Amino acid sequence: MQVSQLWRYPVKSFGGEQLQSAAIESDGLRGDHMWAVIDAETGTVASAKKVRAWSRLLECRARLLDDADPSDPSVLEITLPDGRCTRGDDPRTPGLLSELTGRALTLEARPRTYDEAPLHLLTTAAVEALGTGDTAGVALRRFRPNLVVSTGDTGFVEDDWLGRRVEAGSVALVPTQRTARCVMVTLPHQEVPARRDMLRTVTDRNRVPNRAGGKPAPCIGIYADVASDGVLAVGDSLIVR
């Protein structure tokens, strides 16, 4: 098995950027989930899964021009759905995001927060097991992984990695739970079209407990904690102990 893709999502609920190598730190991939769009009225983080208007954020894309200091607004580049680019230090950026969603929004660097764990892994075997008919690139991106692992196995192979040690490059990870899916997998983002049937497809193919003692849920992919930080690169071999 080997690492075939690496993805970073600098802004929560935005599309991300594909990398050739990445520093994996104790709290995740460097620069990942560093920024959040904030509802100006309530102070809550705008999540595409919570408010319909915020699903427009998925149509935006973010990348870091430099990751020496990912919290520096001048290195955050945002591409809007119409192709216009802006940066985190541009005073017009909050207004552009507010105009897009119809809600008053701000953009802030915050301590990194994740749904469940710092890293999200997905195997090509699991995506192929869904049999959705999507092209490989679209199928993988729909689930927004950090690490894509190519494997010659078949089925939802990463389901068996929980609690084991996963090593690649100079990094060691410990998978903690399966990734339970929600409406996010049905929504469009960048080149990924909407698929209203996707959550039902995952439910039909892999409805299992996402953690020990949990209730069955539609799952694909796994979350992992960082046991040993280091550097990962596309092409690195991956070993499950």
GROMACS .gro file of C-alpha atoms in nm:
model
  241
    1MET     CA    1   0.000   0.000   0.000
    2GLN     CA    2   0.111   0.356  -0.055
    3VAL     CA    3   0.003   0.717  -0.008
    4SER     CA    4  -0.140   0.826  -0.342
    5GLN     CA    5  -0.288   1.165  -0.252
    6LEU     CA    6  -0.252   1.428   0.021
    7TRP     CA    7  -0.512   1.700   0.080
    8ARG     CA    8  -0.518   2.005   0.305
    9TYR     CA    9  -0.829   2.211   0.382
   10PRO     CA   10  -0.705   2.544   0.523
   11VAL     CA   11  -1.061   2.676   0.577
   12LYS     CA   12  -1.332   2.461   0.734
   13SER     CA   13  -1.610   2.376   0.483
   14PHE     CA   14  -1.405   2.504   0.186
   15GLY     CA   15  -1.251   2.293  -0.085
   16GLY     CA   16  -0.885   2.223  -0.028
   17GLU     CA   17  -0.553   2.189  -0.204
   18GLN     CA   18  -0.366   1.880  -0.319
   19LEU     CA   19  -0.010   1.847  -0.192
   20GLN     CA   20   0.291   1.639  -0.287
   21SER     CA   21   0.426   1.634   0.068
   22ALA     CA   22   0.309   1.758   0.406
   23ALA     CA   23   0.431   1.805   0.761
   24ILE     CA   24   0.220   1.600   0.999
   25GLU     CA   25   0.218   1.760   1.343
   26SER     CA   26   0.079   1.635   1.673
   27ASP     CA   27  -0.255   1.802   1.598
   28GLY     CA   28  -0.276   1.710   1.230
   29LEU     CA   29  -0.155   1.814   0.888
   30ARG     CA   30   0.021   2.152   0.902
   31GLY     CA   31  -0.219   2.432   0.807
   32ASP     CA   32  -0.523   2.205   0.788
   33HIS     CA   33  -0.846   2.349   0.937
   34MET     CA   34  -0.652   2.656   1.049
   35TRP     CA   35  -0.919   2.905   0.943
   36ALA     CA   36  -1.293   2.922   1.004
   37VAL     CA   37  -1.576   3.130   0.866
   38ILE     CA   38  -1.771   3.277   1.158
   39ASP     CA   39  -2.135   3.383   1.170
   40ALA     CA   40  -2.108   3.749   1.271
   41GLU     CA   41  -2.439   3.745   1.459
   42THR     CA   42  -2.396   3.432   1.669
   43GLY     CA   43  -2.018   3.382   1.675
   44THR     CA   44  -2.058   3.018   1.570
   45VAL     CA   45  -1.841   2.848   1.310
   46ALA     CA   46  -2.019   2.830   0.975
   47SER     CA   47  -2.046   2.464   0.875
   48ALA     CA   48  -2.190   2.349   0.544
   49LYS     CA   49  -2.362   2.060   0.720
   50LYS     CA   50  -2.564   2.284   0.955
   51VAL     CA   51  -2.718   2.568   0.750
   52ARG     CA   52  -2.832   2.537   0.389
   53ALA     CA   53  -2.696   2.881   0.296
   54TRP     CA   54  -2.353   2.782   0.422
   55SER     CA   55  -2.334   2.493   0.174
   56ARG     CA   56  -2.221   2.759  -0.076
   57LEU     CA   57  -1.892   2.764   0.114
   58LEU     CA   58  -1.814   2.419  -0.031
   59GLU     CA   59  -1.796   2.587  -0.372
   60CYS     CA   60  -1.502   2.798  -0.252
   61ARG     CA   61  -1.145   2.671  -0.257
   62ALA     CA   62  -0.858   2.763  -0.024
   63ARG     CA   63  -0.484   2.716  -0.036
   64LEU     CA   64  -0.180   2.839   0.153
   65LEU     CA   65   0.081   3.027  -0.047
   66ASP     CA   66   0.331   2.943   0.229
   67ASP     CA   67   0.287   2.730   0.540
   68ALA     CA   68   0.566   2.873   0.756
   69ASP     CA   69   0.288   3.049   0.949
   70PRO     CA   70  -0.051   2.915   0.834
   71SER     CA   71  -0.231   3.165   1.059
   72ASP     CA   72  -0.088   3.459   0.860
   73PRO     CA   73  -0.385   3.597   0.661
   74SER     CA   74  -0.158   3.716   0.381
   75VAL     CA   75  -0.075   3.354   0.282
   76LEU     CA   76  -0.438   3.238   0.266
   77GLU     CA   77  -0.570   3.247  -0.089
   78ILE     CA   78  -0.941   3.190  -0.152
   79THR     CA   79  -1.098   3.117  -0.488
   80LEU     CA   80  -1.468   3.200  -0.510
   81PRO     CA   81  -1.717   2.997  -0.716
   82ASP     CA   82  -1.700   3.249  -1.002
   83GLY     CA   83  -1.321   3.217  -1.022
   84ARG     CA   84  -1.232   3.542  -0.846
   85CYS     CA   85  -0.941   3.517  -0.602
   86THR     CA   86  -0.904   3.700  -0.274
   87ARG     CA   87  -0.679   3.668   0.030
   88GLY     CA   88  -0.727   3.646   0.401
   89ASP     CA   89  -0.580   3.993   0.456
   90ASP     CA   90  -0.803   4.161   0.196
   91PRO     CA   91  -1.065   4.368   0.385
   92ARG     CA   92  -1.319   4.286   0.114
   93THR     CA   93  -1.306   3.910   0.181
   94PRO     CA   94  -1.569   3.893   0.460
   95GLY     CA   95  -1.809   4.091   0.242
   96LEU     CA   96  -1.756   3.857  -0.053
   97LEU     CA   97  -1.833   3.554   0.164
   98SER     CA   98  -2.136   3.726   0.313
   99GLU     CA   99  -2.265   3.811  -0.034
  100LEU     CA  100  -2.218   3.448  -0.141
  101THR     CA  101  -2.419   3.302   0.146
  102GLY     CA  102  -2.662   3.579   0.234
  103ARG     CA  103  -2.536   3.579   0.595
  104ALA     CA  104  -2.300   3.824   0.766
  105LEU     CA  105  -1.969   3.637   0.801
  106THR     CA  106  -1.615   3.698   0.918
  107LEU     CA  107  -1.296   3.496   0.863
  108GLU     CA  108  -1.072   3.405   1.154
  109ALA     CA  109  -0.767   3.195   1.234
  110ARG     CA  110  -0.859   2.975   1.530
  111PRO     CA  111  -0.713   2.683   1.723
  112ARG     CA  112  -0.762   2.384   1.496
  113THR     CA  113  -1.085   2.198   1.555
  114TYR     CA  114  -1.196   1.879   1.386
  115ASP     CA  115  -1.516   1.682   1.382
  116GLU     CA  116  -1.358   1.377   1.546
  117ALA     CA  117  -0.979   1.351   1.494
  118PRO     CA  118  -0.683   1.535   1.336
  119LEU     CA  119  -0.653   1.318   1.024
  120HIS     CA  120  -0.894   1.147   0.787
  121LEU     CA  121  -0.776   0.844   0.583
  122LEU     CA  122  -0.956   0.684   0.291
  123THR     CA  123  -0.853   0.388   0.074
  124THR     CA  124  -0.915   0.354  -0.296
  125ALA     CA  125  -1.053   0.005  -0.221
  126ALA     CA  126  -1.332   0.147  -0.003
  127VAL     CA  127  -1.438   0.399  -0.266
  128GLU     CA  128  -1.435   0.130  -0.536
  129ALA     CA  129  -1.650  -0.090  -0.311
  130LEU     CA  130  -1.926   0.170  -0.325
  131GLY     CA  131  -1.962   0.117  -0.700
  132THR     CA  132  -2.105   0.467  -0.753
  133GLY     CA  133  -2.002   0.510  -1.115
  134ASP     CA  134  -1.815   0.831  -1.032
  135THR     CA  135  -1.470   0.872  -1.183
  136ALA     CA  136  -1.195   0.783  -0.937
  137GLY     CA  137  -1.097   1.145  -0.875
  138VAL     CA  138  -1.453   1.261  -0.811
  139ALA     CA  139  -1.533   0.962  -0.591
  140LEU     CA  140  -1.231   1.022  -0.368
  141ARG     CA  141  -1.278   1.398  -0.337
  142ARG     CA  142  -1.643   1.362  -0.242
  143PHE     CA  143  -1.536   1.233   0.101
  144ARG     CA  144  -1.274   1.506   0.167
  145PRO     CA  145  -0.986   1.290   0.299
  146ASN     CA  146  -0.644   1.413   0.408
  147LEU     CA  147  -0.469   1.090   0.305
  148VAL     CA  148  -0.571   0.867   0.017
  149VAL     CA  149  -0.417   0.520   0.036
  150SER     CA  150  -0.389   0.301  -0.273
  151THR     CA  151  -0.422  -0.067  -0.202
  152GLY     CA  152  -0.457  -0.383  -0.405
  153ASP     CA  153  -0.713  -0.518  -0.159
  154THR     CA  154  -1.087  -0.498  -0.204
  155GLY     CA  155  -1.365  -0.376   0.021
  156PHE     CA  156  -1.364  -0.143   0.320
  157VAL     CA  157  -1.018  -0.252   0.428
  158GLU     CA  158  -0.946   0.041   0.660
  159ASP     CA  159  -1.230  -0.069   0.887
  160ASP     CA  160  -0.987  -0.329   1.027
  161TRP     CA  161  -0.715  -0.075   1.110
  162LEU     CA  162  -0.878   0.062   1.426
  163GLY     CA  163  -0.642   0.058   1.725
  164ARG     CA  164  -0.346  -0.056   1.515
  165ARG     CA  165  -0.037   0.143   1.418
  166VAL     CA  166  -0.020   0.288   1.067
  167GLU     CA  167   0.323   0.398   0.946
  168ALA     CA  168   0.414   0.597   0.635
  169GLY     CA  169   0.713   0.821   0.566
  170SER     CA  170   0.841   0.929   0.907
  171VAL     CA  171   0.489   0.940   1.052
  172ALA     CA  172   0.296   0.698   1.273
  173LEU     CA  173  -0.081   0.718   1.315
  174VAL     CA  174  -0.337   0.537   1.529
  175PRO     CA  175  -0.683   0.501   1.373
  176THR     CA  176  -0.948   0.574   1.636
  177GLN     CA  177  -1.283   0.525   1.464
  178ARG     CA  178  -1.460   0.479   1.133
  179THR     CA  179  -1.584   0.795   0.964
  180ALA     CA  180  -1.961   0.818   0.997
  181ARG     CA  181  -2.115   1.005   0.705
  182CYS     CA  182  -2.384   1.272   0.683
  183VAL     CA  183  -2.552   1.496   0.426
  184MET     CA  184  -2.215   1.651   0.333
  185VAL     CA  185  -2.141   1.362   0.096
  186THR     CA  186  -2.447   1.452  -0.113
  187LEU     CA  187  -2.351   1.817  -0.171
  188PRO     CA  188  -2.164   1.963  -0.471
  189HIS     CA  189  -1.818   2.117  -0.432
  190GLN     CA  190  -1.581   2.231  -0.706
  191GLU     CA  191  -1.572   1.957  -0.971
  192VAL     CA  192  -1.773   1.717  -0.753
  193PRO     CA  193  -2.142   1.714  -0.854
  194ALA     CA  194  -2.431   1.671  -0.615
  195ARG     CA  195  -2.536   1.309  -0.555
  196ARG     CA  196  -2.856   1.292  -0.352
  197ASP     CA  197  -2.830   0.913  -0.338
  198MET     CA  198  -2.476   0.902  -0.197
  199LEU     CA  199  -2.564   0.879   0.171
  200ARG     CA  200  -2.808   0.598   0.095
  201THR     CA  201  -2.539   0.421  -0.108
  202VAL     CA  202  -2.292   0.433   0.181
  203THR     CA  203  -2.566   0.315   0.417
  204ASP     CA  204  -2.648   0.019   0.193
  205ARG     CA  205  -2.284  -0.085   0.142
  206ASN     CA  206  -2.121  -0.021   0.480
  207ARG     CA  207  -2.353   0.044   0.773
  208VAL     CA  208  -2.138  -0.046   1.072
  209PRO     CA  209  -2.058   0.093   1.421
  210ASN     CA  210  -1.814   0.381   1.382
  211ARG     CA  211  -1.664   0.300   1.723
  212ALA     CA  212  -1.671   0.017   1.976
  213GLY     CA  213  -2.014  -0.015   2.131
  214GLY     CA  214  -2.165   0.240   1.895
  215LYS     CA  215  -2.479   0.209   1.687
  216PRO     CA  216  -2.446   0.118   1.317
  217ALA     CA  217  -2.398   0.418   1.090
  218PRO     CA  218  -2.306   0.474   0.724
  219CYS     CA  219  -1.924   0.474   0.730
  220ILE     CA  220  -1.642   0.508   0.482
  221GLY     CA  221  -1.286   0.602   0.575
  222ILE     CA  222  -1.128   0.630   0.921
  223TYR     CA  223  -1.018   0.902   1.159
  224ALA     CA  224  -0.672   0.884   1.315
  225ASP     CA  225  -0.462   1.046   1.585
  226VAL     CA  226  -0.094   1.124   1.537
  227ALA     CA  227   0.135   0.894   1.737
  228SER     CA  228   0.459   1.025   1.587
  229ASP     CA  229   0.488   1.341   1.380
  230GLY     CA  230   0.705   1.382   1.073
  231VAL     CA  231   0.673   1.423   0.697
  232LEU     CA  232   0.451   1.238   0.451
  233ALA     CA  233   0.488   1.238   0.074
  234VAL     CA  234   0.291   1.099  -0.216
  235GLY     CA  235   0.443   0.763  -0.303
  236ASP     CA  236   0.541   0.673   0.053
  237SER     CA  237   0.477   0.311   0.142
  238LEU     CA  238   0.215   0.255   0.412
  239ILE     CA  239   0.232  -0.030   0.662
  240VAL     CA  240  -0.033  -0.137   0.911
  241ARG     CA  241   0.116  -0.309   1.216
   0.00000   0.00000   0.00000
